[in-house]
Amino acid sequence: ADVQCYKIPLELVLNVNEIGETLLTKLGKNAALHKHNGSRWTIDGSDVTVYHPTGRRVFLKTEQTDNGSLSLVTGIPGVEDLNDCWSNSPTNLYVVEAAEIMEKCLLWNYQNALESWSLV
């Protein structure tokens, strides 16, 4: 039985630039190394992806507030409004695909790496 999957593209930010060439040879012909001067190198391309099965929904934890409405206890990095999630349910805002959580975490980590990491 074939499993339907989401394809999540990645851009890798290297902690050690010198491993870039070696890592690139292991990723396949559809990956590219980008050598940024004075910054960390990155690798991206169609061979740099993660596949995650569809239909793996996650129920986010909520608590009831004093006025009876629901308040989100868990969060998704980089998401300010759950209405911005592509996989949330119109009938249940607090249920999203696990693949979307992974995608948002990877994107947040990538953006954080570019903004805050410096070469040592």
Short mmCIF file of N, CA and C in Angstrom, two decimals:
data_model
loop_
_atom_site.label_atom_id
_atom_site.label_comp_id
_atom_site.label_asym_id
_atom_site.label_seq_id
_atom_site.Cartn_x
_atom_site.Cartn_y
_atom_site.Cartn_z
N ALA A 1 0.85 -1.18 0.00
CA ALA A 1 0.00 0.00 0.00
C ALA A 1 0.89 1.24 0.00
N ASP A 2 0.62 2.13 -0.94
CA ASP A 2 1.36 3.38 -1.00
C ASP A 2 0.86 4.32 0.09
N VAL A 3 1.79 5.02 0.68
CA VAL A 3 1.46 6.00 1.70
C VAL A 3 1.54 7.38 1.06
N GLN A 4 0.47 8.16 1.17
CA GLN A 4 0.48 9.53 0.68
C GLN A 4 1.28 10.39 1.65
N CYS A 5 2.17 11.23 1.09
CA CYS A 5 3.03 12.05 1.93
C CYS A 5 3.05 13.50 1.47
N TYR A 6 3.28 14.38 2.43
CA TYR A 6 3.60 15.77 2.13
C TYR A 6 5.09 15.82 1.83
N LYS A 7 5.48 16.64 0.89
CA LYS A 7 6.89 16.85 0.58
C LYS A 7 7.27 18.22 1.13
N ILE A 8 8.20 18.23 2.09
CA ILE A 8 8.59 19.47 2.75
C ILE A 8 10.01 19.82 2.32
N PRO A 9 10.17 20.90 1.55
CA PRO A 9 11.51 21.29 1.10
C PRO A 9 12.33 21.85 2.26
N LEU A 10 13.63 21.62 2.21
CA LEU A 10 14.54 22.09 3.24
C LEU A 10 15.62 22.97 2.64
N GLU A 11 16.18 23.82 3.45
CA GLU A 11 17.45 24.48 3.13
C GLU A 11 18.31 24.29 4.37
N LEU A 12 19.39 23.54 4.21
CA LEU A 12 20.27 23.24 5.33
C LEU A 12 21.25 24.39 5.54
N VAL A 13 21.43 24.77 6.80
CA VAL A 13 22.43 25.77 7.17
C VAL A 13 23.54 24.99 7.88
N LEU A 14 24.75 25.06 7.35
CA LEU A 14 25.86 24.26 7.88
C LEU A 14 26.52 24.94 9.07
N ASN A 15 26.73 24.17 10.13
CA ASN A 15 27.47 24.68 11.29
C ASN A 15 28.95 24.81 10.96
N VAL A 16 29.44 23.91 10.13
CA VAL A 16 30.85 23.90 9.74
C VAL A 16 30.89 23.92 8.21
N ASN A 17 31.30 25.03 7.64
CA ASN A 17 31.29 25.18 6.18
C ASN A 17 32.11 24.11 5.48
N GLU A 18 33.20 23.69 6.08
CA GLU A 18 34.12 22.74 5.44
C GLU A 18 33.49 21.39 5.14
N ILE A 19 32.37 21.03 5.77
CA ILE A 19 31.73 19.74 5.49
C ILE A 19 30.77 19.82 4.30
N GLY A 20 30.57 21.02 3.76
CA GLY A 20 29.59 21.23 2.70
C GLY A 20 29.82 20.38 1.48
N GLU A 21 31.04 20.34 0.97
CA GLU A 21 31.34 19.56 -0.24
C GLU A 21 31.07 18.07 -0.03
N THR A 22 31.50 17.53 1.11
CA THR A 22 31.30 16.11 1.40
C THR A 22 29.82 15.79 1.56
N LEU A 23 29.11 16.64 2.28
CA LEU A 23 27.68 16.42 2.47
C LEU A 23 26.93 16.48 1.15
N LEU A 24 27.31 17.39 0.29
CA LEU A 24 26.65 17.54 -1.00
C LEU A 24 26.73 16.26 -1.83
N THR A 25 27.85 15.55 -1.79
CA THR A 25 28.01 14.32 -2.57
C THR A 25 27.05 13.22 -2.09
N LYS A 26 26.59 13.30 -0.86
CA LYS A 26 25.70 12.28 -0.31
C LYS A 26 24.22 12.61 -0.54
N LEU A 27 23.92 13.81 -1.02
CA LEU A 27 22.52 14.23 -1.15
C LEU A 27 21.90 13.98 -2.51
N GLY A 28 22.69 13.80 -3.52
CA GLY A 28 22.12 13.57 -4.85
C GLY A 28 22.40 14.72 -5.79
N LYS A 29 22.08 14.49 -7.07
CA LYS A 29 22.43 15.47 -8.10
C LYS A 29 21.54 16.71 -8.08
N ASN A 30 20.41 16.65 -7.39
CA ASN A 30 19.49 17.79 -7.35
C ASN A 30 19.61 18.57 -6.04
N ALA A 31 20.85 18.75 -5.59
CA ALA A 31 21.13 19.55 -4.40
C ALA A 31 22.25 20.52 -4.78
N ALA A 32 22.20 21.71 -4.21
CA ALA A 32 23.20 22.73 -4.55
C ALA A 32 23.79 23.33 -3.28
N LEU A 33 25.09 23.54 -3.31
CA LEU A 33 25.81 24.16 -2.20
C LEU A 33 25.97 25.64 -2.51
N HIS A 34 25.60 26.47 -1.57
CA HIS A 34 25.73 27.92 -1.72
C HIS A 34 26.78 28.41 -0.72
N LYS A 35 27.90 28.90 -1.24
CA LYS A 35 29.01 29.37 -0.39
C LYS A 35 28.86 30.88 -0.18
N HIS A 36 28.34 31.25 0.96
CA HIS A 36 28.13 32.66 1.29
C HIS A 36 29.39 33.21 1.95
N ASN A 37 29.93 34.29 1.42
CA ASN A 37 31.13 34.90 2.00
C ASN A 37 30.84 35.47 3.38
N GLY A 38 31.67 35.10 4.36
CA GLY A 38 31.53 35.61 5.71
C GLY A 38 30.31 35.11 6.45
N SER A 39 29.70 34.05 5.97
CA SER A 39 28.49 33.53 6.59
C SER A 39 28.46 32.01 6.44
N ARG A 40 27.49 31.41 7.05
CA ARG A 40 27.34 29.95 6.93
C ARG A 40 26.89 29.58 5.53
N TRP A 41 27.39 28.46 5.04
CA TRP A 41 26.98 27.94 3.74
C TRP A 41 25.64 27.24 3.89
N THR A 42 24.92 27.15 2.79
CA THR A 42 23.62 26.47 2.80
C THR A 42 23.55 25.47 1.65
N ILE A 43 22.68 24.48 1.82
CA ILE A 43 22.42 23.48 0.78
C ILE A 43 20.91 23.40 0.60
N ASP A 44 20.47 23.43 -0.68
CA ASP A 44 19.06 23.26 -0.97
C ASP A 44 18.91 22.53 -2.29
N GLY A 45 17.68 22.32 -2.71
CA GLY A 45 17.39 21.63 -3.97
C GLY A 45 16.32 20.58 -3.78
N SER A 46 15.87 20.01 -4.89
CA SER A 46 14.76 19.06 -4.82
C SER A 46 15.13 17.75 -4.12
N ASP A 47 16.42 17.44 -4.00
CA ASP A 47 16.83 16.24 -3.26
C ASP A 47 16.96 16.49 -1.76
N VAL A 48 16.75 17.73 -1.34
CA VAL A 48 16.87 18.08 0.08
C VAL A 48 15.44 18.31 0.61
N THR A 49 14.79 17.22 0.92
CA THR A 49 13.39 17.26 1.36
C THR A 49 13.14 16.24 2.46
N VAL A 50 12.04 16.45 3.15
CA VAL A 50 11.54 15.51 4.14
C VAL A 50 10.15 15.11 3.68
N TYR A 51 9.84 13.84 3.77
CA TYR A 51 8.50 13.35 3.45
C TYR A 51 7.81 12.95 4.74
N HIS A 52 6.57 13.41 4.91
CA HIS A 52 5.82 13.08 6.11
C HIS A 52 4.42 12.62 5.68
N PRO A 53 3.95 11.50 6.23
CA PRO A 53 2.63 10.97 5.84
C PRO A 53 1.50 11.97 6.09
N THR A 54 0.52 11.97 5.19
CA THR A 54 -0.68 12.79 5.37
C THR A 54 -1.61 12.12 6.39
N GLY A 55 -2.55 12.90 6.86
CA GLY A 55 -3.57 12.35 7.76
C GLY A 55 -3.08 12.05 9.16
N ARG A 56 -2.01 12.67 9.58
CA ARG A 56 -1.50 12.51 10.95
C ARG A 56 -1.80 13.80 11.69
N ARG A 57 -3.02 13.91 12.19
CA ARG A 57 -3.47 15.15 12.83
C ARG A 57 -3.07 15.19 14.29
N VAL A 58 -2.71 16.38 14.75
CA VAL A 58 -2.29 16.60 16.12
C VAL A 58 -3.29 17.52 16.80
N PHE A 59 -3.75 17.12 17.96
CA PHE A 59 -4.66 17.94 18.74
C PHE A 59 -3.83 18.82 19.67
N LEU A 60 -3.85 20.12 19.42
CA LEU A 60 -3.09 21.04 20.25
C LEU A 60 -3.77 21.18 21.61
N LYS A 61 -2.97 21.33 22.64
CA LYS A 61 -3.51 21.40 24.00
C LYS A 61 -4.11 22.78 24.27
N THR A 62 -5.30 22.76 24.82
CA THR A 62 -5.99 24.00 25.18
C THR A 62 -6.46 23.92 26.63
N GLU A 63 -6.73 25.09 27.19
CA GLU A 63 -7.35 25.17 28.52
C GLU A 63 -8.52 26.13 28.43
N GLN A 64 -9.51 25.87 29.27
CA GLN A 64 -10.65 26.76 29.29
C GLN A 64 -10.34 27.96 30.19
N THR A 65 -10.60 29.16 29.70
CA THR A 65 -10.37 30.37 30.48
C THR A 65 -11.55 30.61 31.43
N ASP A 66 -11.41 31.60 32.29
CA ASP A 66 -12.48 31.93 33.24
C ASP A 66 -13.79 32.30 32.56
N ASN A 67 -13.68 32.91 31.36
CA ASN A 67 -14.92 33.30 30.66
C ASN A 67 -15.46 32.18 29.76
N GLY A 68 -14.84 30.99 29.80
CA GLY A 68 -15.37 29.84 29.07
C GLY A 68 -14.78 29.61 27.70
N SER A 69 -13.99 30.55 27.20
CA SER A 69 -13.37 30.35 25.88
C SER A 69 -12.12 29.49 26.03
N LEU A 70 -11.65 28.97 24.90
CA LEU A 70 -10.47 28.14 24.91
C LEU A 70 -9.22 28.99 24.69
N SER A 71 -8.16 28.63 25.38
CA SER A 71 -6.88 29.29 25.24
C SER A 71 -5.84 28.23 24.89
N LEU A 72 -5.02 28.52 23.90
CA LEU A 72 -4.01 27.58 23.44
C LEU A 72 -2.88 27.48 24.46
N VAL A 73 -2.52 26.26 24.85
CA VAL A 73 -1.42 26.03 25.80
C VAL A 73 -0.15 25.71 25.02
N THR A 74 -0.25 24.87 24.01
CA THR A 74 0.90 24.56 23.17
C THR A 74 0.91 25.52 21.98
N GLY A 75 2.05 25.69 21.39
CA GLY A 75 2.15 26.57 20.25
C GLY A 75 2.99 25.96 19.15
N ILE A 76 2.97 26.61 18.01
CA ILE A 76 3.76 26.20 16.86
C ILE A 76 4.73 27.34 16.57
N PRO A 77 6.03 27.07 16.54
CA PRO A 77 7.00 28.15 16.32
C PRO A 77 6.70 28.95 15.05
N GLY A 78 6.72 30.27 15.20
CA GLY A 78 6.51 31.16 14.07
C GLY A 78 5.05 31.41 13.71
N VAL A 79 4.13 30.77 14.42
CA VAL A 79 2.70 30.93 14.12
C VAL A 79 2.06 31.83 15.18
N GLU A 80 1.60 32.98 14.74
CA GLU A 80 0.92 33.92 15.64
C GLU A 80 -0.57 33.66 15.69
N ASP A 81 -1.13 33.20 14.57
CA ASP A 81 -2.57 33.00 14.45
C ASP A 81 -2.83 31.64 13.79
N LEU A 82 -3.53 30.77 14.48
CA LEU A 82 -3.78 29.43 13.94
C LEU A 82 -4.59 29.46 12.65
N ASN A 83 -5.27 30.55 12.36
CA ASN A 83 -5.98 30.68 11.09
C ASN A 83 -5.01 30.69 9.91
N ASP A 84 -3.74 31.00 10.19
CA ASP A 84 -2.73 31.01 9.13
C ASP A 84 -2.19 29.62 8.80
N CYS A 85 -2.59 28.62 9.56
CA CYS A 85 -2.13 27.25 9.31
C CYS A 85 -2.92 26.66 8.15
N TRP A 86 -2.22 26.10 7.18
CA TRP A 86 -2.89 25.55 6.00
C TRP A 86 -3.67 24.28 6.30
N SER A 87 -3.37 23.62 7.42
CA SER A 87 -4.02 22.33 7.66
C SER A 87 -5.04 22.37 8.79
N ASN A 88 -5.29 23.53 9.39
CA ASN A 88 -6.25 23.50 10.50
C ASN A 88 -7.65 23.26 9.96
N SER A 89 -8.47 22.77 10.82
CA SER A 89 -9.83 22.42 10.44
C SER A 89 -10.77 23.59 10.73
N PRO A 90 -11.63 23.95 9.79
CA PRO A 90 -12.59 25.03 10.06
C PRO A 90 -13.51 24.69 11.23
N THR A 91 -13.73 23.42 11.46
CA THR A 91 -14.61 23.02 12.56
C THR A 91 -13.84 22.83 13.87
N ASN A 92 -12.51 22.69 13.79
CA ASN A 92 -11.70 22.56 15.00
C ASN A 92 -10.36 23.23 14.76
N LEU A 93 -10.28 24.47 15.17
CA LEU A 93 -9.08 25.29 14.95
C LEU A 93 -7.84 24.69 15.59
N TYR A 94 -8.02 23.88 16.62
CA TYR A 94 -6.88 23.37 17.40
C TYR A 94 -6.40 21.99 16.96
N VAL A 95 -6.67 21.63 15.69
CA VAL A 95 -6.20 20.37 15.13
C VAL A 95 -5.48 20.69 13.83
N VAL A 96 -4.20 20.29 13.73
CA VAL A 96 -3.40 20.54 12.53
C VAL A 96 -2.64 19.27 12.15
N GLU A 97 -2.18 19.23 10.92
CA GLU A 97 -1.37 18.10 10.46
C GLU A 97 0.01 18.14 11.13
N ALA A 98 0.50 16.98 11.52
CA ALA A 98 1.85 16.88 12.10
C ALA A 98 2.89 17.40 11.11
N ALA A 99 2.66 17.18 9.82
CA ALA A 99 3.60 17.66 8.80
C ALA A 99 3.69 19.18 8.82
N GLU A 100 2.59 19.86 9.09
CA GLU A 100 2.66 21.33 9.15
C GLU A 100 3.46 21.79 10.36
N ILE A 101 3.30 21.11 11.48
CA ILE A 101 4.09 21.46 12.66
C ILE A 101 5.57 21.27 12.36
N MET A 102 5.91 20.15 11.72
CA MET A 102 7.30 19.91 11.35
C MET A 102 7.80 20.99 10.40
N GLU A 103 7.00 21.31 9.39
CA GLU A 103 7.37 22.34 8.42
C GLU A 103 7.62 23.68 9.11
N LYS A 104 6.72 24.09 10.01
CA LYS A 104 6.86 25.37 10.71
C LYS A 104 8.08 25.36 11.62
N CYS A 105 8.35 24.24 12.29
CA CYS A 105 9.53 24.14 13.16
C CYS A 105 10.81 24.23 12.34
N LEU A 106 10.86 23.53 11.22
CA LEU A 106 12.05 23.58 10.37
C LEU A 106 12.27 24.98 9.81
N LEU A 107 11.20 25.64 9.39
CA LEU A 107 11.32 27.00 8.86
C LEU A 107 11.78 27.96 9.94
N TRP A 108 11.19 27.85 11.13
CA TRP A 108 11.58 28.71 12.24
C TRP A 108 13.05 28.50 12.60
N ASN A 109 13.48 27.24 12.64
CA ASN A 109 14.87 26.93 12.97
C ASN A 109 15.81 27.50 11.90
N TYR A 110 15.44 27.36 10.64
CA TYR A 110 16.25 27.89 9.53
C TYR A 110 16.37 29.41 9.64
N GLN A 111 15.25 30.10 9.85
CA GLN A 111 15.28 31.56 9.95
C GLN A 111 16.09 32.00 11.16
N ASN A 112 15.94 31.29 12.27
CA ASN A 112 16.70 31.60 13.47
C ASN A 112 18.19 31.39 13.23
N ALA A 113 18.53 30.34 12.50
CA ALA A 113 19.94 30.06 12.21
C ALA A 113 20.55 31.18 11.37
N LEU A 114 19.83 31.65 10.38
CA LEU A 114 20.36 32.71 9.53
C LEU A 114 20.50 34.02 10.29
N GLU A 115 19.56 34.31 11.19
CA GLU A 115 19.56 35.58 11.90
C GLU A 115 20.52 35.62 13.07
N SER A 116 20.69 34.51 13.78
CA SER A 116 21.43 34.59 15.03
C SER A 116 22.75 33.85 15.08
N TRP A 117 22.98 32.88 14.20
CA TRP A 117 24.22 32.14 14.27
C TRP A 117 25.32 32.93 13.57
N SER A 118 26.48 32.89 14.15
CA SER A 118 27.63 33.51 13.48
C SER A 118 28.75 32.49 13.41
N LEU A 119 29.65 32.72 12.50
CA LEU A 119 30.78 31.79 12.36
C LEU A 119 31.69 31.91 13.57
N VAL A 120 32.18 30.78 14.05
CA VAL A 120 33.11 30.78 15.17
C VAL A 120 34.51 30.55 14.70
#
